[in-house]
mmCIF file of C-alpha atoms in Angstrom:
data_model
loop_
_atom_site.group_PDB
_atom_site.id
_atom_site.type_symbol
_atom_site.label_atom_id
_atom_site.label_comp_id
_atom_site.label_asym_id
_atom_site.label_seq_id
_atom_site.Cartn_x
_atom_site.Cartn_y
_atom_site.Cartn_z
ATOM 1 C CA ASP A 60 99.229 58.637 -6.710
ATOM 2 C CA ALA A 61 96.342 58.761 -4.237
ATOM 3 C CA GLY A 62 94.834 61.878 -5.772
ATOM 4 C CA VAL A 63 93.011 64.328 -3.537
ATOM 5 C CA THR A 64 91.887 62.763 -0.286
ATOM 6 C CA GLN A 65 89.414 64.185 2.177
ATOM 7 C CA SER A 66 88.508 63.116 5.687
ATOM 8 C CA PRO A 67 86.170 62.262 7.153
ATOM 9 C CA THR A 68 83.746 61.127 4.445
ATOM 10 C CA HIS A 69 80.661 61.687 6.574
ATOM 11 C CA LEU A 70 80.080 63.680 9.732
ATOM 12 C CA ILE A 71 77.097 64.499 11.926
ATOM 13 C CA LYS A 72 77.307 67.485 14.264
ATOM 14 C CA THR A 73 74.934 69.390 16.508
ATOM 15 C CA ARG A 74 74.044 73.056 16.075
ATOM 16 C CA GLY A 75 76.561 75.308 17.788
ATOM 17 C CA GLN A 76 79.398 72.818 17.598
ATOM 18 C CA GLN A 77 82.644 73.263 15.706
ATOM 19 C CA VAL A 78 83.961 71.007 12.936
ATOM 20 C CA THR A 79 87.298 70.481 11.179
ATOM 21 C CA LEU A 80 87.541 68.933 7.729
ATOM 22 C CA ARG A 81 90.825 67.829 6.192
ATOM 23 C CA CYS A 82 92.226 67.672 2.681
ATOM 24 C CA SER A 83 95.428 66.214 1.276
ATOM 25 C CA PRO A 84 96.218 67.494 -2.200
ATOM 26 C CA LYS A 85 97.314 65.460 -5.183
ATOM 27 C CA SER A 86 101.049 64.870 -5.327
ATOM 28 C CA GLY A 87 102.814 67.847 -6.859
ATOM 29 C CA HIS A 88 99.977 70.272 -6.122
ATOM 30 C CA ASP A 89 100.504 73.285 -3.893
ATOM 31 C CA THR A 90 97.107 74.995 -3.989
ATOM 32 C CA VAL A 91 93.947 73.923 -2.193
ATOM 33 C CA SER A 92 90.467 75.347 -2.716
ATOM 34 C CA TRP A 93 87.389 74.582 -0.664
ATOM 35 C CA TYR A 94 83.797 74.545 -1.936
ATOM 36 C CA GLN A 95 80.403 74.067 -0.317
ATOM 37 C CA GLN A 96 77.730 72.223 -2.276
ATOM 38 C CA ALA A 97 74.202 72.340 -0.937
ATOM 39 C CA LEU A 98 71.805 69.633 -2.075
ATOM 40 C CA GLY A 99 70.737 70.165 -5.675
ATOM 41 C CA GLN A 100 73.038 73.143 -6.172
ATOM 42 C CA GLY A 101 76.385 73.752 -7.804
ATOM 43 C CA PRO A 102 79.421 74.154 -5.546
ATOM 44 C CA GLN A 103 80.134 77.587 -4.072
ATOM 45 C CA PHE A 104 83.682 78.815 -3.539
ATOM 46 C CA ILE A 105 84.685 79.229 0.120
ATOM 47 C CA PHE A 106 88.390 80.071 -0.061
ATOM 48 C CA GLN A 107 91.698 79.137 -1.640
ATOM 49 C CA TYR A 108 95.051 78.522 0.036
ATOM 50 C CA TYR A 109 98.396 78.939 -1.650
ATOM 51 C CA GLU A 110 101.816 79.192 -0.004
ATOM 52 C CA GLU A 111 100.130 78.689 3.384
ATOM 53 C CA GLU A 112 98.042 81.834 3.024
ATOM 54 C CA GLU A 113 94.408 82.467 2.221
ATOM 55 C CA ARG A 114 94.711 83.847 -1.261
ATOM 56 C CA GLN A 115 91.076 84.530 -2.014
ATOM 57 C CA ARG A 116 87.764 84.177 -0.248
ATOM 58 C CA GLY A 117 84.197 83.753 -1.385
ATOM 59 C CA ASN A 118 81.078 85.133 0.256
ATOM 60 C CA PHE A 119 81.184 83.105 3.459
ATOM 61 C CA PRO A 120 81.076 84.390 7.058
ATOM 62 C CA ASP A 121 84.060 84.446 9.382
ATOM 63 C CA ARG A 122 82.749 81.268 11.016
ATOM 64 C CA PHE A 123 84.458 79.557 8.108
ATOM 65 C CA SER A 124 88.220 79.553 8.474
ATOM 66 C CA GLY A 125 91.059 77.503 7.149
ATOM 67 C CA HIS A 126 94.701 76.687 7.239
ATOM 68 C CA GLN A 127 97.335 75.283 4.927
ATOM 69 C CA PHE A 128 100.313 73.380 6.261
ATOM 70 C CA PRO A 129 103.871 73.285 4.898
ATOM 71 C CA ASN A 130 103.110 69.932 3.217
ATOM 72 C CA TYR A 131 100.251 71.719 1.351
ATOM 73 C CA SER A 132 97.497 69.827 3.148
ATOM 74 C CA SER A 133 94.639 71.961 4.372
ATOM 75 C CA GLU A 134 91.928 72.169 6.979
ATOM 76 C CA LEU A 135 88.527 73.827 6.855
ATOM 77 C CA ASN A 136 87.075 74.859 10.211
ATOM 78 C CA VAL A 137 83.481 75.892 10.780
ATOM 79 C CA ASN A 138 82.464 77.358 14.140
ATOM 80 C CA ALA A 139 79.010 77.760 15.667
ATOM 81 C CA LEU A 140 77.419 75.350 13.200
ATOM 82 C CA LEU A 141 74.010 76.168 11.770
ATOM 83 C CA LEU A 142 71.513 73.798 10.206
ATOM 84 C CA GLY A 143 72.184 75.575 6.917
ATOM 85 C CA ASP A 144 75.811 74.484 7.007
ATOM 86 C CA SER A 145 74.680 70.963 6.125
ATOM 87 C CA ALA A 146 76.249 70.283 2.740
ATOM 88 C CA LEU A 147 78.901 68.404 0.822
ATOM 89 C CA TYR A 148 82.275 70.090 1.327
ATOM 90 C CA LEU A 149 84.625 69.615 -1.592
ATOM 91 C CA CYS A 150 88.340 70.165 -1.691
ATOM 92 C CA ALA A 151 90.179 70.732 -4.946
ATOM 93 C CA SER A 152 93.915 70.917 -5.469
ATOM 94 C CA SER A 153 95.927 72.316 -8.337
ATOM 95 C CA ARG A 154 99.466 73.155 -9.376
ATOM 96 C CA GLY A 155 99.337 76.863 -8.680
ATOM 97 C CA PRO A 156 96.141 78.918 -8.288
ATOM 98 C CA TRP A 157 95.414 78.732 -12.031
ATOM 99 C CA GLY A 158 96.109 75.072 -12.641
ATOM 100 C CA GLU A 159 93.573 72.423 -13.513
ATOM 101 C CA ALA A 160 91.594 71.485 -10.427
ATOM 102 C CA PHE A 161 91.366 67.923 -9.180
ATOM 103 C CA PHE A 162 88.631 67.172 -6.687
ATOM 104 C CA GLY A 163 88.346 64.914 -3.688
ATOM 105 C CA GLN A 164 85.314 62.796 -2.903
ATOM 106 C CA GLY A 165 84.008 65.349 -0.455
ATOM 107 C CA THR A 166 82.899 65.340 3.171
ATOM 108 C CA ARG A 167 79.164 65.110 3.781
ATOM 109 C CA LEU A 168 78.380 67.265 6.835
ATOM 110 C CA THR A 169 74.987 67.002 8.475
ATOM 111 C CA VAL A 170 74.081 69.467 11.222
ATOM 112 C CA VAL A 171 71.185 68.425 13.449
ATOM 113 C CA LYS B 14 71.289 86.124 -13.281
ATOM 114 C CA ASN B 15 73.875 83.402 -12.677
ATOM 115 C CA GLU B 16 77.292 83.937 -14.192
ATOM 116 C CA VAL B 17 77.268 80.377 -15.549
ATOM 117 C CA GLU B 18 74.086 78.948 -17.038
ATOM 118 C CA GLN B 19 73.618 75.371 -18.176
ATOM 119 C CA SER B 20 70.912 73.740 -20.250
ATOM 120 C CA PRO B 21 69.070 71.538 -20.047
ATOM 121 C CA GLN B 22 68.723 71.111 -16.297
ATOM 122 C CA ASN B 23 67.630 67.491 -16.716
ATOM 123 C CA LEU B 24 68.122 65.168 -19.655
ATOM 124 C CA THR B 25 66.907 61.627 -20.278
ATOM 125 C CA ALA B 26 68.277 59.694 -23.231
ATOM 126 C CA GLN B 27 68.165 56.196 -24.649
ATOM 127 C CA GLU B 28 71.371 54.196 -24.829
ATOM 128 C CA GLY B 29 73.252 54.994 -28.018
ATOM 129 C CA GLU B 30 71.891 58.511 -28.443
ATOM 130 C CA PHE B 31 74.058 61.547 -29.126
ATOM 131 C CA ILE B 32 73.865 63.990 -26.218
ATOM 132 C CA THR B 33 74.620 67.694 -26.051
ATOM 133 C CA ILE B 34 74.824 69.806 -22.908
ATOM 134 C CA ASN B 35 75.222 73.551 -23.233
ATOM 135 C CA CYS B 36 76.931 76.146 -21.067
ATOM 136 C CA SER B 37 76.832 79.923 -21.371
ATOM 137 C CA TYR B 38 78.756 82.356 -19.228
ATOM 138 C CA SER B 39 78.654 86.092 -18.773
ATOM 139 C CA VAL B 40 82.123 86.899 -17.409
ATOM 140 C CA GLY B 41 85.586 86.980 -18.883
ATOM 141 C CA ILE B 42 87.377 83.707 -18.293
ATOM 142 C CA SER B 43 90.782 82.135 -18.544
ATOM 143 C CA ALA B 44 89.434 78.605 -18.869
ATOM 144 C CA LEU B 45 86.241 76.582 -18.872
ATOM 145 C CA HIS B 46 85.919 73.230 -17.159
ATOM 146 C CA TRP B 47 83.550 70.347 -17.684
ATOM 147 C CA LEU B 48 83.153 68.153 -14.635
ATOM 148 C CA GLN B 49 81.260 64.958 -13.874
ATOM 149 C CA GLN B 50 79.654 64.213 -10.526
ATOM 150 C CA HIS B 51 78.219 60.806 -9.648
ATOM 151 C CA PRO B 52 75.794 60.169 -6.789
ATOM 152 C CA GLY B 53 77.808 60.195 -3.597
ATOM 153 C CA GLY B 54 79.579 63.404 -4.412
ATOM 154 C CA GLY B 55 83.017 63.003 -5.959
ATOM 155 C CA ILE B 56 83.765 65.298 -8.878
ATOM 156 C CA VAL B 57 85.922 64.232 -11.799
ATOM 157 C CA SER B 58 87.454 66.736 -14.165
ATOM 158 C CA LEU B 59 86.625 65.852 -17.785
ATOM 159 C CA PHE B 60 88.031 68.811 -19.695
ATOM 160 C CA MET B 61 89.733 72.119 -19.135
ATOM 161 C CA LEU B 62 89.748 74.263 -22.246
ATOM 162 C CA SER B 63 90.318 77.850 -23.238
ATOM 163 C CA SER B 64 89.763 77.597 -26.992
ATOM 164 C CA GLY B 65 88.678 75.261 -29.740
ATOM 165 C CA LYS B 66 87.826 71.653 -29.115
ATOM 166 C CA LYS B 67 89.016 68.688 -27.067
ATOM 167 C CA LYS B 68 88.134 65.015 -27.405
ATOM 168 C CA HIS B 69 88.541 62.156 -24.984
ATOM 169 C CA GLY B 70 87.001 58.853 -25.948
ATOM 170 C CA ARG B 71 83.285 59.401 -26.534
ATOM 171 C CA LEU B 72 83.360 62.879 -25.012
ATOM 172 C CA ILE B 73 83.897 66.064 -26.991
ATOM 173 C CA ALA B 74 84.024 69.588 -25.572
ATOM 174 C CA THR B 75 83.947 72.766 -27.613
ATOM 175 C CA ILE B 76 84.172 76.411 -26.685
ATOM 176 C CA ASN B 77 83.409 79.618 -28.559
ATOM 177 C CA ILE B 78 85.101 82.453 -26.688
ATOM 178 C CA GLN B 79 83.429 85.199 -28.728
ATOM 179 C CA GLU B 80 79.959 83.840 -28.037
ATOM 180 C CA LYS B 81 80.824 82.844 -24.436
ATOM 181 C CA HIS B 82 79.414 79.405 -25.009
ATOM 182 C CA SER B 83 80.585 75.838 -24.618
ATOM 183 C CA SER B 84 79.078 72.454 -25.385
ATOM 184 C CA LEU B 85 79.769 68.976 -24.079
ATOM 185 C CA HIS B 86 78.862 66.142 -26.438
ATOM 186 C CA ILE B 87 78.603 62.469 -25.612
ATOM 187 C CA THR B 88 78.527 60.087 -28.548
ATOM 188 C CA ALA B 89 76.984 56.597 -28.317
ATOM 189 C CA SER B 90 75.707 57.264 -24.803
ATOM 190 C CA HIS B 91 75.695 54.462 -22.243
ATOM 191 C CA PRO B 92 73.905 54.009 -18.911
ATOM 192 C CA ARG B 93 77.253 54.414 -17.126
ATOM 193 C CA ASP B 94 77.312 58.011 -18.447
ATOM 194 C CA SER B 95 74.419 58.795 -16.100
ATOM 195 C CA ALA B 96 75.666 61.523 -13.787
ATOM 196 C CA VAL B 97 75.487 65.258 -13.189
ATOM 197 C CA TYR B 98 77.605 67.231 -15.640
ATOM 198 C CA ILE B 99 78.810 70.580 -14.382
ATOM 199 C CA CYS B 100 80.250 73.498 -16.290
ATOM 200 C CA ALA B 101 82.603 75.800 -14.372
ATOM 201 C CA VAL B 102 84.708 78.783 -15.350
ATOM 202 C CA SER B 103 87.887 80.174 -13.885
ATOM 203 C CA GLY B 104 89.455 83.584 -14.139
ATOM 204 C CA GLY B 105 86.146 85.407 -14.467
ATOM 205 C CA GLY B 106 84.464 88.027 -12.313
ATOM 206 C CA GLY B 107 87.625 88.608 -10.331
ATOM 207 C CA SER B 108 87.785 84.991 -9.315
ATOM 208 C CA GLN B 109 91.532 84.867 -9.864
ATOM 209 C CA GLY B 110 91.741 81.140 -10.149
ATOM 210 C CA ASN B 111 88.779 79.791 -8.215
ATOM 211 C CA LEU B 112 85.910 78.170 -10.072
ATOM 212 C CA ILE B 113 82.415 79.546 -10.647
ATOM 213 C CA PHE B 114 80.030 76.666 -11.203
ATOM 214 C CA GLY B 115 76.829 76.191 -13.098
ATOM 215 C CA LYS B 116 74.017 74.282 -11.402
ATOM 216 C CA GLY B 117 74.671 71.153 -13.395
ATOM 217 C CA THR B 118 72.791 68.982 -15.884
ATOM 218 C CA LYS B 119 71.452 65.712 -14.574
ATOM 219 C CA LEU B 120 71.800 63.076 -17.294
ATOM 220 C CA SER B 121 70.031 59.744 -17.173
ATOM 221 C CA VAL B 122 70.747 57.223 -19.925
ATOM 222 C CA LYS B 123 68.238 54.376 -20.142
ATOM 223 C CA PRO B 124 69.234 50.952 -21.483
#
């Protein structure tokens, strides 16, 4: 079992560009949650996908959007990147929205 | 005030010492999670508990629902335990399954 895998591991983008991050959940998991972790801070909830729908959303602007595919994998898209979007983006999967969360290694996004 | 508060923020210990990290929360929860994060980012789930006590190797987690408090204990600490330990809660504040995180406790164990 590969666990939760995220790609890419590191990414550098320029202000104003768009980025797509990917997450494959642990085998048997159907729910994917995305978190943003700024340097020195705890992760902040972005949104959660279950049954291919955004089930819940945190306090993030509409520039942050996502998608879940029939195989339960998920993408996080960020448009019009700002310097402040530089962070570690973590994906967590679970069996159902209330299950124990298993995390990926994260994608380190740097916006210059 | 943050919904999840951890203490201490930083902790330095000598190898072999008994370590306690505390977590208090202010919302109703369905479960509390203790997580470990090493430099480089990846988070590992250590415990998920909703009552009582759980033990795994040298790690022990306890929770007191009435007092809204949890502790993570590490017995016979080792330099490889050096990491950031994060407390998170689920089911609170209308979160409906997503996690609300504390800011973490940075632990450094010296040989």
